[in-house]
Structure formats: C-alpha cells, structure tokens
C-alpha cells in the first residue's frame, strides 16, 4: 500500500508527524511536499495529491493545511477524488465506510497530533461498506 502525503506550510508539522507514523506502520510513503514552513499555496499541494491518487501512482492520500479546508477543496477538484476532512475518529470511520474516501484531510492548526494519528489509523483500518453506499459513491465519481 502506497500513501501520498502533502501539505502547505500550515500543515507542514503535522504532515511530517503523519509521514513518520505511516512509515512506522510499514506503509510506503510518497512525500509530495511542502518541505518547510515557508509560505506556499495549498491549492498546488491539494491538486498534486489528488492527481497522484487519481492516476494510481498512490493508493491513498493524506493532505494537511491549517484547517484542512482549503487543501481538501483543492483535492476534491480532481476527478475521481473523494477527500474527507475529518476532525474526529467517528468522522474518519464514516468517511471510509460510507464515502470510501481515497484522501483524508486534516487541519494542522486545528487538530492535535495525537488525535490526528488516531484519525489516520481509524481511516486506514476501516473498510468501505459498499451496498447502498456504492451507488452514491458512483454518483460522486460521475460528477
Ligand atoms: C494558510 O495560512 C491557511 O490559509 C491554510 O493553511 C488553510 O488553513 C486554508 O484552508
């Protein structure tokens, strides 16, 4: 399983924490940047991660900006991407079970690292339920 991670400066610190956590769990990680706290534009990194997942270069993605909002909007502009911004473990479980989110978004300035890693693990360890949710996910992918 290959996971792409990307952030702007507001999400840089949490992206670094997430990347090391993923490596510790044995995942192959592709780090798309940013690589410092110098100010950059989140749409660039959201789209890059979206394209990396949509093309199949990575199986899943995790994006982080200050709130997770801007970078999730950018990722969701890429056809085939279902990016869910999660601020709780419950949301992480549901965005996989119901939305089959292929990218997880986190807020580096709004979610504490410990909770963020619980969200990451829950999202990774939960399966899509399919059934009635498959039809709705198909509808999203047709948009
Ligand atoms: C950058 O200052 C900030 O606007 C960005 O990280 C993010 O929170 C946008 O949604």
mmCIF file of N, CA, C and O in Angstrom, residues 4 16 58 116 127 137 140:
data_model
loop_
_atom_site.group_PDB
_atom_site.id
_atom_site.type_symbol
_atom_site.label_atom_id
_atom_site.label_comp_id
_atom_site.label_asym_id
_atom_site.label_seq_id
_atom_site.Cartn_x
_atom_site.Cartn_y
_atom_site.Cartn_z
ATOM 1 N N UNK A 4 0.302 8.742 -0.456
ATOM 2 C CA UNK A 4 0.872 10.054 -0.750
ATOM 3 C C UNK A 4 0.482 11.024 0.362
ATOM 4 O O UNK A 4 -0.665 11.018 0.823
ATOM 5 N N UNK A 16 4.603 16.017 8.600
ATOM 6 C CA UNK A 16 5.835 15.313 8.964
ATOM 7 C C UNK A 16 5.545 14.212 9.987
ATOM 8 O O UNK A 16 6.070 13.090 9.886
ATOM 9 N N UNK A 58 -0.398 6.469 -6.299
ATOM 10 C CA UNK A 58 -0.546 6.121 -4.879
ATOM 11 C C UNK A 58 -1.943 5.540 -4.684
ATOM 12 O O UNK A 58 -2.867 5.863 -5.432
ATOM 13 N N UNK A 116 -4.988 13.427 15.617
ATOM 14 C CA UNK A 116 -4.788 13.294 14.169
ATOM 15 C C UNK A 116 -4.319 11.875 13.819
ATOM 16 O O UNK A 116 -4.794 11.284 12.845
ATOM 17 N N UNK A 127 -12.986 -0.389 6.590
ATOM 18 C CA UNK A 127 -13.298 -0.786 5.208
ATOM 19 C C UNK A 127 -14.565 -0.108 4.711
ATOM 20 O O UNK A 127 -15.473 0.206 5.493
ATOM 21 N N UNK A 137 -21.440 6.619 -4.110
ATOM 22 C CA UNK A 137 -20.043 6.883 -4.481
ATOM 23 C C UNK A 137 -19.910 6.914 -6.010
ATOM 24 O O UNK A 137 -19.208 7.771 -6.570
ATOM 25 N N UNK A 140 -20.977 10.228 -7.195
ATOM 26 C CA UNK A 140 -19.919 11.236 -6.988
ATOM 27 C C UNK A 140 -18.880 11.149 -8.110
ATOM 28 O O UNK A 140 -18.445 12.172 -8.649
#
